[in-house]
mmCIF file of C-alpha atoms in Angstrom:
data_model
loop_
_atom_site.group_PDB
_atom_site.id
_atom_site.type_symbol
_atom_site.label_atom_id
_atom_site.label_comp_id
_atom_site.label_asym_id
_atom_site.label_seq_id
_atom_site.Cartn_x
_atom_site.Cartn_y
_atom_site.Cartn_z
ATOM 1 C CA MET U 1 62.611 76.150 5.312
ATOM 2 C CA ALA U 2 59.026 76.531 6.389
ATOM 3 C CA HIS U 3 56.743 79.378 5.457
ATOM 4 C CA PRO U 4 56.501 81.491 8.635
ATOM 5 C CA VAL U 5 53.266 81.480 10.608
ATOM 6 C CA ASN U 6 51.014 84.499 10.369
ATOM 7 C CA ASP U 7 51.067 87.398 12.795
ATOM 8 C CA HIS U 8 47.881 86.241 14.498
ATOM 9 C CA ALA U 9 49.593 83.002 15.513
ATOM 10 C CA LEU U 10 52.565 84.888 16.966
ATOM 11 C CA ASP U 11 50.132 87.061 18.931
ATOM 12 C CA VAL U 12 48.212 84.056 20.275
ATOM 13 C CA ILE U 13 51.176 81.962 21.332
ATOM 14 C CA PHE U 14 53.585 84.698 22.428
ATOM 15 C CA ARG U 15 52.755 88.374 22.175
ATOM 16 C CA TYR U 16 49.289 88.677 23.682
ATOM 17 C CA ALA U 17 49.120 85.435 25.647
ATOM 18 C CA ARG U 18 49.094 86.042 29.389
ATOM 19 C CA SER U 19 49.380 83.865 32.465
ATOM 20 C CA GLN U 20 45.901 83.727 33.957
ATOM 21 C CA ASN U 21 45.009 84.445 37.575
ATOM 22 C CA GLY U 22 41.331 83.567 37.268
ATOM 23 C CA PHE U 23 39.125 81.448 35.040
ATOM 24 C CA LEU U 24 35.609 81.803 33.684
ATOM 25 C CA GLY U 25 33.068 79.139 34.651
ATOM 26 C CA LYS U 26 33.198 77.615 31.192
ATOM 27 C CA ASP U 27 34.202 74.001 30.768
ATOM 28 C CA VAL U 28 36.786 72.686 28.321
ATOM 29 C CA PRO U 29 35.765 69.368 26.762
ATOM 30 C CA GLU U 30 38.133 66.439 27.188
ATOM 31 C CA ILE U 31 38.637 66.196 23.440
ATOM 32 C CA LEU U 32 40.410 69.570 23.479
ATOM 33 C CA VAL U 33 42.724 68.366 26.238
ATOM 34 C CA ARG U 34 43.547 65.350 24.087
ATOM 35 C CA ALA U 35 44.163 67.680 21.131
ATOM 36 C CA VAL U 36 46.611 69.634 23.285
ATOM 37 C CA TYR U 37 48.498 66.426 24.069
ATOM 38 C CA ASP U 38 48.544 65.369 20.414
ATOM 39 C CA LEU U 39 50.394 68.589 19.553
ATOM 40 C CA THR U 40 52.592 68.538 22.665
ATOM 41 C CA LYS U 41 53.918 65.065 21.968
ATOM 42 C CA MET U 42 55.383 66.178 18.630
ATOM 43 C CA GLY U 43 57.876 68.574 20.237
ATOM 44 C CA PRO U 44 61.535 67.553 20.345
ATOM 45 C CA THR U 45 63.163 65.789 23.304
ATOM 46 C CA SER U 46 66.586 64.249 23.741
ATOM 47 C CA ALA U 47 66.621 61.028 21.677
ATOM 48 C CA ASN U 48 62.832 61.389 21.622
ATOM 49 C CA CYS U 49 62.847 60.177 25.240
ATOM 50 C CA SER U 50 59.569 62.017 25.977
ATOM 51 C CA PRO U 51 59.825 61.793 29.787
ATOM 52 C CA ALA U 52 56.910 64.129 30.572
ATOM 53 C CA ARG U 53 53.795 62.675 32.106
ATOM 54 C CA PHE U 54 50.647 64.737 32.441
ATOM 55 C CA VAL U 55 48.029 64.313 35.156
ATOM 56 C CA PHE U 56 44.964 66.252 34.063
ATOM 57 C CA VAL U 57 42.951 66.972 37.203
ATOM 58 C CA HIS U 58 39.324 67.611 36.333
ATOM 59 C CA THR U 59 36.985 65.946 38.832
ATOM 60 C CA PRO U 60 35.994 67.589 42.130
ATOM 61 C CA ALA U 61 37.614 64.687 43.996
ATOM 62 C CA GLY U 62 40.892 65.156 42.105
ATOM 63 C CA LYS U 63 40.792 68.911 42.662
ATOM 64 C CA GLN U 64 40.324 68.441 46.416
ATOM 65 C CA ARG U 65 43.429 66.263 46.619
ATOM 66 C CA LEU U 66 45.424 68.957 44.845
ATOM 67 C CA LEU U 67 43.987 72.166 46.343
ATOM 68 C CA ALA U 68 45.261 71.484 49.846
ATOM 69 C CA LEU U 69 48.790 71.229 48.419
ATOM 70 C CA MET U 70 48.728 74.486 46.444
ATOM 71 C CA SER U 71 50.164 77.687 47.924
ATOM 72 C CA GLU U 72 47.385 79.818 49.349
ATOM 73 C CA GLY U 73 47.633 82.374 46.549
ATOM 74 C CA ASN U 74 47.211 79.652 43.928
ATOM 75 C CA ARG U 75 44.164 77.938 45.440
ATOM 76 C CA ALA U 76 41.213 79.995 44.201
ATOM 77 C CA LYS U 77 42.365 80.021 40.585
ATOM 78 C CA THR U 78 43.171 76.315 40.684
ATOM 79 C CA GLU U 79 39.675 75.656 41.987
ATOM 80 C CA ALA U 80 38.163 77.844 39.252
ATOM 81 C CA ALA U 81 40.081 76.335 36.319
ATOM 82 C CA PRO U 82 38.233 73.480 34.598
ATOM 83 C CA TRP U 83 41.511 71.569 34.232
ATOM 84 C CA THR U 84 44.714 71.618 36.246
ATOM 85 C CA VAL U 85 47.584 69.626 34.837
ATOM 86 C CA ILE U 86 50.455 68.321 36.926
ATOM 87 C CA ILE U 87 53.424 68.252 34.548
ATOM 88 C CA ALA U 88 55.566 65.404 35.851
ATOM 89 C CA HIS U 89 58.638 63.543 34.690
ATOM 90 C CA ASP U 90 58.997 59.793 34.718
ATOM 91 C CA LEU U 91 62.212 58.659 36.392
ATOM 92 C CA ALA U 92 61.732 55.329 34.598
ATOM 93 C CA PHE U 93 61.512 57.032 31.189
ATOM 94 C CA GLN U 94 64.402 54.928 29.864
ATOM 95 C CA GLU U 95 62.134 51.857 29.782
ATOM 96 C CA LYS U 96 60.172 53.375 26.901
ATOM 97 C CA ILE U 97 63.180 54.351 24.767
ATOM 98 C CA PRO U 98 63.291 51.102 22.733
ATOM 99 C CA LYS U 99 59.777 52.001 21.567
ATOM 100 C CA LEU U 100 60.463 55.696 21.133
ATOM 101 C CA PHE U 101 63.854 55.469 19.390
ATOM 102 C CA PRO U 102 63.537 52.162 17.520
ATOM 103 C CA HIS U 103 66.512 52.653 15.199
ATOM 104 C CA ALA U 104 68.881 52.817 18.223
ATOM 105 C CA PRO U 105 67.343 50.946 21.149
ATOM 106 C CA GLY U 106 70.686 51.212 22.990
ATOM 107 C CA ALA U 107 69.847 54.892 23.496
ATOM 108 C CA LYS U 108 68.233 53.613 26.671
ATOM 109 C CA ASP U 109 71.688 53.529 28.238
ATOM 110 C CA TRP U 110 72.783 56.973 27.092
ATOM 111 C CA PHE U 111 71.094 58.418 30.149
ATOM 112 C CA ASN U 112 72.378 56.094 32.847
ATOM 113 C CA ASN U 113 74.598 58.818 34.266
ATOM 114 C CA ASN U 114 72.213 61.764 34.006
ATOM 115 C CA ARG U 115 68.794 60.168 34.278
ATOM 116 C CA ASP U 116 67.177 62.624 36.669
ATOM 117 C CA GLU U 117 68.555 65.704 34.929
ATOM 118 C CA THR U 118 67.441 64.411 31.526
ATOM 119 C CA ALA U 119 63.961 63.644 32.832
ATOM 120 C CA PHE U 120 63.658 67.050 34.476
ATOM 121 C CA ARG U 121 64.974 69.096 31.544
ATOM 122 C CA ASN U 122 62.998 67.338 28.846
ATOM 123 C CA ALA U 123 59.758 67.274 30.825
ATOM 124 C CA ALA U 124 60.134 71.024 31.340
ATOM 125 C CA LEU U 125 60.545 71.426 27.557
ATOM 126 C CA GLN U 126 57.413 69.337 27.059
ATOM 127 C CA GLY U 127 55.573 71.427 29.650
ATOM 128 C CA ALA U 128 56.410 74.485 27.568
ATOM 129 C CA TYR U 129 55.131 72.730 24.431
ATOM 130 C CA LEU U 130 51.922 71.938 26.313
ATOM 131 C CA MET U 131 51.337 75.587 27.180
ATOM 132 C CA ILE U 132 52.064 76.742 23.625
ATOM 133 C CA ALA U 133 49.777 74.018 22.243
ATOM 134 C CA ALA U 134 46.955 74.971 24.589
ATOM 135 C CA ARG U 135 47.262 78.624 23.639
ATOM 136 C CA ALA U 136 47.462 77.733 19.964
ATOM 137 C CA ILE U 137 44.061 76.073 20.052
ATOM 138 C CA GLY U 138 42.461 78.954 21.912
ATOM 139 C CA LEU U 139 42.853 77.968 25.550
ATOM 140 C CA ASP U 140 44.448 79.981 28.333
ATOM 141 C CA CYS U 141 47.116 78.795 30.761
ATOM 142 C CA GLY U 142 48.213 79.687 34.248
ATOM 143 C CA PRO U 143 51.484 77.943 35.150
ATOM 144 C CA MET U 144 52.474 77.713 38.814
ATOM 145 C CA SER U 145 55.459 76.609 40.848
ATOM 146 C CA GLY U 146 53.874 77.619 44.173
ATOM 147 C CA PHE U 147 52.813 74.303 45.665
ATOM 148 C CA ASP U 148 54.051 71.687 48.123
ATOM 149 C CA MET U 149 56.135 69.604 45.748
ATOM 150 C CA ALA U 150 56.983 66.870 48.247
ATOM 151 C CA GLY U 151 53.308 66.722 49.171
ATOM 152 C CA VAL U 152 52.187 66.429 45.535
ATOM 153 C CA ASN U 153 54.723 63.659 44.934
ATOM 154 C CA ARG U 154 53.480 61.828 48.019
ATOM 155 C CA GLU U 155 49.793 62.292 47.252
ATOM 156 C CA PHE U 156 49.879 61.468 43.553
ATOM 157 C CA PHE U 157 53.062 59.577 42.801
ATOM 158 C CA ASP U 158 55.608 57.892 44.991
ATOM 159 C CA THR U 159 53.219 56.037 47.228
ATOM 160 C CA GLY U 160 51.092 55.022 44.243
ATOM 161 C CA GLU U 161 50.962 51.806 42.280
ATOM 162 C CA GLY U 162 52.102 50.924 38.773
ATOM 163 C CA GLU U 163 54.030 53.316 36.554
ATOM 164 C CA MET U 164 52.914 56.440 38.396
ATOM 165 C CA LYS U 165 55.130 55.634 41.351
ATOM 166 C CA HIS U 166 58.130 56.666 39.227
ATOM 167 C CA TRP U 167 56.631 60.029 38.295
ATOM 168 C CA ARG U 168 57.686 63.280 40.013
ATOM 169 C CA ALA U 169 56.035 66.701 39.806
ATOM 170 C CA ASN U 170 57.835 69.342 37.747
ATOM 171 C CA PHE U 171 55.313 72.205 37.696
ATOM 172 C CA ILE U 172 51.546 72.703 37.599
ATOM 173 C CA CYS U 173 49.398 74.579 35.077
ATOM 174 C CA ASN U 174 45.763 75.626 35.059
ATOM 175 C CA ILE U 175 44.000 75.385 31.709
ATOM 176 C CA GLY U 176 40.684 76.960 30.798
ATOM 177 C CA TYR U 177 39.260 80.244 29.597
ATOM 178 C CA GLY U 178 40.886 83.090 31.488
ATOM 179 C CA ASP U 179 39.111 85.833 33.371
ATOM 180 C CA LYS U 180 40.646 88.917 31.792
ATOM 181 C CA THR U 181 39.674 91.115 34.740
ATOM 182 C CA LYS U 182 42.195 89.229 36.892
ATOM 183 C CA ILE U 183 45.273 89.552 34.695
ATOM 184 C CA PHE U 184 48.162 91.599 36.074
ATOM 185 C CA ASP U 185 49.872 94.228 33.943
ATOM 186 C CA ARG U 186 52.506 92.743 31.656
ATOM 187 C CA SER U 187 55.845 92.758 33.465
ATOM 188 C CA PRO U 188 59.021 93.978 31.745
ATOM 189 C CA ARG U 189 61.291 91.585 29.879
ATOM 190 C CA LEU U 190 65.069 91.563 29.569
ATOM 191 C CA GLU U 191 66.459 93.327 26.535
ATOM 192 C CA PHE U 192 68.488 91.301 24.040
ATOM 193 C CA ASP U 193 71.765 92.657 25.386
ATOM 194 C CA GLU U 194 70.849 91.762 28.976
ATOM 195 C CA ALA U 195 70.054 88.125 28.243
ATOM 196 C CA CYS U 196 72.044 87.335 25.109
ATOM 197 C CA ARG U 197 75.537 87.402 23.732
ATOM 198 C CA ILE U 198 76.743 86.925 20.163
ATOM 199 C CA LEU U 199 80.094 85.226 19.782
ATOM 200 C CA MET I 1 39.611 83.172 24.905
ATOM 201 C CA ALA I 2 41.786 83.631 21.869
ATOM 202 C CA HIS I 3 40.869 82.704 18.326
ATOM 203 C CA PRO I 4 42.885 79.539 17.596
ATOM 204 C CA VAL I 5 45.810 79.731 15.214
ATOM 205 C CA ASN I 6 45.397 78.303 11.746
ATOM 206 C CA ASP I 7 46.369 74.794 10.738
ATOM 207 C CA HIS I 8 49.477 76.004 8.927
ATOM 208 C CA ALA I 9 50.844 77.391 12.189
ATOM 209 C CA LEU I 10 50.222 74.090 13.997
ATOM 210 C CA ASP I 11 52.039 72.309 11.173
ATOM 211 C CA VAL I 12 55.024 74.659 11.303
ATOM 212 C CA ILE I 13 55.521 74.687 15.062
ATOM 213 C CA PHE I 14 54.499 71.111 15.903
ATOM 214 C CA ARG I 15 53.279 68.670 13.285
ATOM 215 C CA TYR I 16 55.792 68.939 10.456
ATOM 216 C CA ALA I 17 58.702 70.537 12.307
ATOM 217 C CA ARG I 18 61.651 68.177 12.616
ATOM 218 C CA SER I 19 64.934 68.225 14.493
ATOM 219 C CA GLN I 20 67.596 68.832 11.884
ATOM 220 C CA ASN I 21 70.749 66.763 11.372
ATOM 221 C CA GLY I 22 72.222 68.955 8.677
ATOM 222 C CA PHE I 23 71.998 72.546 7.503
ATOM 223 C CA LEU I 24 72.112 74.238 4.128
ATOM 224 C CA GLY I 25 74.864 76.753 3.499
ATOM 225 C CA LYS I 26 72.467 79.645 3.767
ATOM 226 C CA ASP I 27 73.028 82.323 6.378
ATOM 227 C CA VAL I 28 70.435 83.651 8.807
ATOM 228 C CA PRO I 29 70.739 87.395 9.355
ATOM 229 C CA GLU I 30 71.241 88.606 12.918
ATOM 230 C CA ILE I 31 67.956 90.509 12.808
ATOM 231 C CA LEU I 32 66.073 87.193 12.608
ATOM 232 C CA VAL I 33 67.944 85.902 15.646
ATOM 233 C CA ARG I 34 66.896 89.041 17.488
ATOM 234 C CA ALA I 35 63.300 88.503 16.334
ATOM 235 C CA VAL I 36 63.450 84.984 17.775
ATOM 236 C CA TYR I 37 64.549 86.409 21.126
ATOM 237 C CA ASP I 38 61.828 89.062 21.071
ATOM 238 C CA LEU I 39 59.200 86.310 20.857
ATOM 239 C CA THR I 40 60.985 83.971 23.271
ATOM 240 C CA LYS I 41 61.162 86.553 26.025
ATOM 241 C CA MET I 42 57.348 86.851 26.135
ATOM 242 C CA GLY I 43 56.857 83.266 27.310
ATOM 243 C CA PRO I 44 55.893 82.662 30.943
ATOM 244 C CA THR I 45 58.397 81.959 33.717
ATOM 245 C CA SER I 46 57.985 81.686 37.464
ATOM 246 C CA ALA I 47 57.414 85.233 38.768
ATOM 247 C CA ASN I 48 58.723 86.361 35.365
ATOM 248 C CA CYS I 49 62.211 85.476 36.628
ATOM 249 C CA SER I 50 63.447 84.853 33.053
ATOM 250 C CA PRO I 51 66.643 83.013 34.024
ATOM 251 C CA ALA I 52 67.606 81.849 30.523
ATOM 252 C CA ARG I 53 70.636 83.348 28.889
ATOM 253 C CA PHE I 54 71.409 82.723 25.246
ATOM 254 C CA VAL I 55 74.868 82.625 23.722
ATOM 255 C CA PHE I 56 74.452 82.785 19.961
ATOM 256 C CA VAL I 57 77.620 81.362 18.438
ATOM 257 C CA HIS I 58 78.078 82.615 14.896
ATOM 258 C CA THR I 59 81.699 83.502 14.202
ATOM 259 C CA PRO I 60 84.277 80.920 13.103
ATOM 260 C CA ALA I 61 86.261 81.648 16.273
ATOM 261 C CA GLY I 62 83.216 81.046 18.468
ATOM 262 C CA LYS I 63 82.360 77.876 16.573
ATOM 263 C CA GLN I 64 85.873 76.514 17.061
ATOM 264 C CA ARG I 65 85.643 76.984 20.832
ATOM 265 C CA LEU I 66 82.386 75.026 20.840
ATOM 266 C CA LEU I 67 83.036 72.289 18.267
ATOM 267 C CA ALA I 68 85.735 70.583 20.290
ATOM 268 C CA LEU I 69 83.244 70.222 23.155
ATOM 269 C CA MET I 70 80.422 68.700 21.102
ATOM 270 C CA SER I 71 79.935 64.928 20.953
ATOM 271 C CA GLU I 72 81.450 63.558 17.792
ATOM 272 C CA GLY I 73 78.032 62.880 16.215
ATOM 273 C CA ASN I 74 76.999 66.493 16.773
ATOM 274 C CA ARG I 75 80.101 68.164 15.331
ATOM 275 C CA ALA I 76 79.440 68.275 11.576
ATOM 276 C CA LYS I 77 75.929 69.654 11.918
ATOM 277 C CA THR I 78 77.063 72.206 14.487
ATOM 278 C CA GLU I 79 79.768 73.340 12.089
ATOM 279 C CA ALA I 80 77.236 73.566 9.249
ATOM 280 C CA ALA I 81 74.563 75.534 11.118
ATOM 281 C CA PRO I 82 74.884 79.303 10.703
ATOM 282 C CA TRP I 83 73.983 79.800 14.385
ATOM 283 C CA THR I 84 74.422 77.571 17.410
ATOM 284 C CA VAL I 85 72.841 78.793 20.614
ATOM 285 C CA ILE I 86 73.956 77.711 24.054
ATOM 286 C CA ILE I 87 70.818 77.887 26.187
ATOM 287 C CA ALA I 88 72.108 78.674 29.652
ATOM 288 C CA HIS I 89 70.601 79.593 32.993
ATOM 289 C CA ASP I 90 71.852 82.385 35.196
ATOM 290 C CA LEU I 91 72.429 81.238 38.775
ATOM 291 C CA ALA I 92 72.309 84.923 39.747
ATOM 292 C CA PHE I 93 68.906 85.415 38.118
ATOM 293 C CA GLN I 94 67.419 86.672 41.394
ATOM 294 C CA GLU I 95 69.361 89.933 41.018
ATOM 295 C CA LYS I 96 67.125 90.918 38.094
ATOM 296 C CA ILE I 97 63.798 90.150 39.781
ATOM 297 C CA PRO I 98 63.230 93.673 41.164
ATOM 298 C CA LYS I 99 63.275 94.848 37.544
ATOM 299 C CA LEU I 100 61.294 91.907 36.169
ATOM 300 C CA PHE I 101 58.592 91.738 38.845
ATOM 301 C CA PRO I 102 58.333 95.379 39.928
ATOM 302 C CA HIS I 103 55.033 95.089 41.783
ATOM 303 C CA ALA I 104 56.595 92.583 44.233
ATOM 304 C CA PRO I 105 60.350 93.125 44.386
ATOM 305 C CA GLY I 106 60.505 90.764 47.384
ATOM 306 C CA ALA I 107 59.914 87.940 44.916
ATOM 307 C CA LYS I 108 63.698 87.921 44.741
ATOM 308 C CA ASP I 109 63.701 85.948 47.987
ATOM 309 C CA TRP I 110 61.050 83.421 46.971
ATOM 310 C CA PHE I 111 63.761 81.360 45.326
ATOM 311 C CA ASN I 112 66.395 81.343 48.069
ATOM 312 C CA ASN I 113 65.714 77.676 48.805
ATOM 313 C CA ASN I 114 65.354 76.388 45.246
ATOM 314 C CA ARG I 115 67.515 78.745 43.221
ATOM 315 C CA ASP I 116 69.270 76.191 41.023
ATOM 316 C CA GLU I 117 66.144 74.165 40.324
ATOM 317 C CA THR I 118 64.177 77.308 39.445
ATOM 318 C CA ALA I 119 66.920 78.514 37.119
ATOM 319 C CA PHE I 120 67.188 75.135 35.415
ATOM 320 C CA ARG I 121 63.442 74.530 34.976
ATOM 321 C CA ASN I 122 62.587 77.999 33.756
ATOM 322 C CA ALA I 123 65.543 78.229 31.376
ATOM 323 C CA ALA I 124 64.464 74.908 29.881
ATOM 324 C CA LEU I 125 60.969 76.355 29.379
ATOM 325 C CA GLN I 126 62.532 79.375 27.706
ATOM 326 C CA GLY I 127 64.678 77.105 25.545
ATOM 327 C CA ALA I 128 61.472 75.469 24.335
ATOM 328 C CA TYR I 129 59.968 78.886 23.603
ATOM 329 C CA LEU I 130 63.110 79.734 21.619
ATOM 330 C CA MET I 131 62.733 76.657 19.417
ATOM 331 C CA ILE I 132 59.024 77.287 18.846
ATOM 332 C CA ALA I 133 59.734 80.944 18.052
ATOM 333 C CA ALA I 134 62.483 80.038 15.580
ATOM 334 C CA ARG I 135 60.225 77.553 13.824
ATOM 335 C CA ALA I 136 57.366 80.041 13.811
ATOM 336 C CA ILE I 137 59.386 82.535 11.804
ATOM 337 C CA GLY I 138 60.510 79.916 9.324
ATOM 338 C CA LEU I 139 63.802 78.708 10.778
ATOM 339 C CA ASP I 140 64.784 75.129 11.581
ATOM 340 C CA CYS I 141 66.221 73.868 14.856
ATOM 341 C CA GLY I 142 68.417 70.993 15.934
ATOM 342 C CA PRO I 143 68.537 70.718 19.728
ATOM 343 C CA MET I 144 71.330 68.670 21.334
ATOM 344 C CA SER I 145 72.290 67.420 24.760
ATOM 345 C CA GLY I 146 75.319 65.535 23.467
ATOM 346 C CA PHE I 147 78.229 67.751 24.506
ATOM 347 C CA ASP I 148 80.760 68.102 27.304
ATOM 348 C CA MET I 149 78.717 70.169 29.713
ATOM 349 C CA ALA I 150 81.485 70.743 32.239
ATOM 350 C CA GLY I 151 83.753 71.719 29.377
ATOM 351 C CA VAL I 152 81.242 74.209 27.954
ATOM 352 C CA ASN I 153 80.750 75.744 31.386
ATOM 353 C CA ARG I 154 84.493 76.072 31.807
ATOM 354 C CA GLU I 155 85.143 77.419 28.316
ATOM 355 C CA PHE I 156 82.283 79.931 28.159
ATOM 356 C CA PHE I 157 81.083 80.626 31.683
ATOM 357 C CA ASP I 158 82.535 79.913 35.067
ATOM 358 C CA THR I 159 86.045 81.100 34.382
ATOM 359 C CA GLY I 160 84.705 84.161 32.583
ATOM 360 C CA GLU I 161 84.289 87.717 33.739
ATOM 361 C CA GLY I 162 81.225 89.769 34.579
ATOM 362 C CA GLU I 163 77.716 88.317 34.604
ATOM 363 C CA MET I 164 78.569 85.364 32.394
ATOM 364 C CA LYS I 165 80.498 83.685 35.183
ATOM 365 C CA HIS I 166 77.145 82.854 36.831
ATOM 366 C CA TRP I 167 75.736 81.247 33.684
ATOM 367 C CA ARG I 168 75.571 77.459 33.243
ATOM 368 C CA ALA I 169 74.795 75.494 30.072
ATOM 369 C CA ASN I 170 71.385 73.794 29.907
ATOM 370 C CA PHE I 171 71.289 72.518 26.318
ATOM 371 C CA ILE I 172 72.493 73.558 22.874
ATOM 372 C CA CYS I 173 70.528 74.143 19.672
ATOM 373 C CA ASN I 174 71.556 74.652 16.068
ATOM 374 C CA ILE I 175 69.505 77.187 14.115
ATOM 375 C CA GLY I 176 69.438 77.627 10.363
ATOM 376 C CA TYR I 177 67.799 76.183 7.288
ATOM 377 C CA GLY I 178 67.693 72.410 7.552
ATOM 378 C CA ASP I 179 68.993 69.969 4.986
ATOM 379 C CA LYS I 180 65.924 67.804 4.436
ATOM 380 C CA THR I 181 67.992 64.961 3.014
ATOM 381 C CA LYS I 182 69.516 64.412 6.469
ATOM 382 C CA ILE I 183 66.340 64.141 8.531
ATOM 383 C CA PHE I 184 65.625 60.787 10.190
ATOM 384 C CA ASP I 185 62.206 59.192 9.919
ATOM 385 C CA ARG I 186 59.786 60.546 12.502
ATOM 386 C CA SER I 187 60.005 58.406 15.636
ATOM 387 C CA PRO I 188 56.858 57.166 17.398
ATOM 388 C CA ARG I 189 55.273 59.138 20.208
ATOM 389 C CA LEU I 190 53.543 57.937 23.358
ATOM 390 C CA GLU I 191 49.787 57.589 23.101
ATOM 391 C CA PHE I 192 47.626 59.694 25.417
ATOM 392 C CA ASP I 193 46.993 56.773 27.738
ATOM 393 C CA GLU I 194 50.699 55.981 28.029
ATOM 394 C CA ALA I 195 51.726 59.475 29.070
ATOM 395 C CA CYS I 196 48.592 60.953 30.615
ATOM 396 C CA ARG I 197 46.035 60.335 33.308
ATOM 397 C CA ILE I 198 42.727 62.068 33.929
ATOM 398 C CA LEU I 199 41.695 62.373 37.564
#
């Protein structure tokens, strides 16, 4: 049993955190992005399979490749954000299981029949950890599903070389310092009894 | 820009948190489960579509329905945990979008061509938020993919009545107070350069 976190932490990671629609022109140093990953990687995945791969797009050249593939409504904010991360999953994630789950290297074969689903689900979990980690260290996020997924896979992954050719986009998230003037009003959430059952 | 959380919070939600393989015989009151949901629901989803549904299994009768469908290695811990939550996604989630995204009720139709994928991805994100929220308030989690998914869907969802017949299992997570004597050693994680690229 852990001592609960303080109220400030709950505010920062859940209660007051908001998806950002604009970003201030303030850079985020690479060391903070690495700190986000170092927290993200600790989150649980199935047999520690850790299938998420993260492409942190930061350079103007990288941004140009991505911007053309974003939905129109997502372009300006993606251009403004200092970092845009493509959360991907590695369809060849099983190759790393002997390293990641050393006490049971045969775990590699546990996913032979549900490889793609396992990659997709666990990379989505890790994408959530990434957003929580970024918020926890004071950054703002703006996750997006509005982009040309086939185009992103073609441009960044399946025609590429080396390990990246097995990666596939899952979702995309801007990271930076949000422009509070561009946040929408908080939308309603489902009540416990609408989304939950107790059996 | 938010003030970062303190180091204790990072420890509790990421660094020292561990997936549990056993649980102490100590109950968790329902009000804490509701508090977990009240944090979980604040996390971001695509157009706030919030497709996750949570079946909190607590009664002996509910546990019996579930235990037979768990992989053998997951049965004892699932029996020991005071709560076991089936994280599901609602394939009819679009019906709630006019409530959840009131400024653009037409968002309901944005997902006509990728309904199942949207439900699956966003419920996985929400499942991650649930685990982080539980840890944040001092509870321990033990997520599992080792169960008969078709069997769980049949037993709890698709032959059911009302809204639950559109729900489908995504993964399952025990919640309670972990038995530290049953934790495995921490497995290695991928280094930044193994899992990430900067472009």
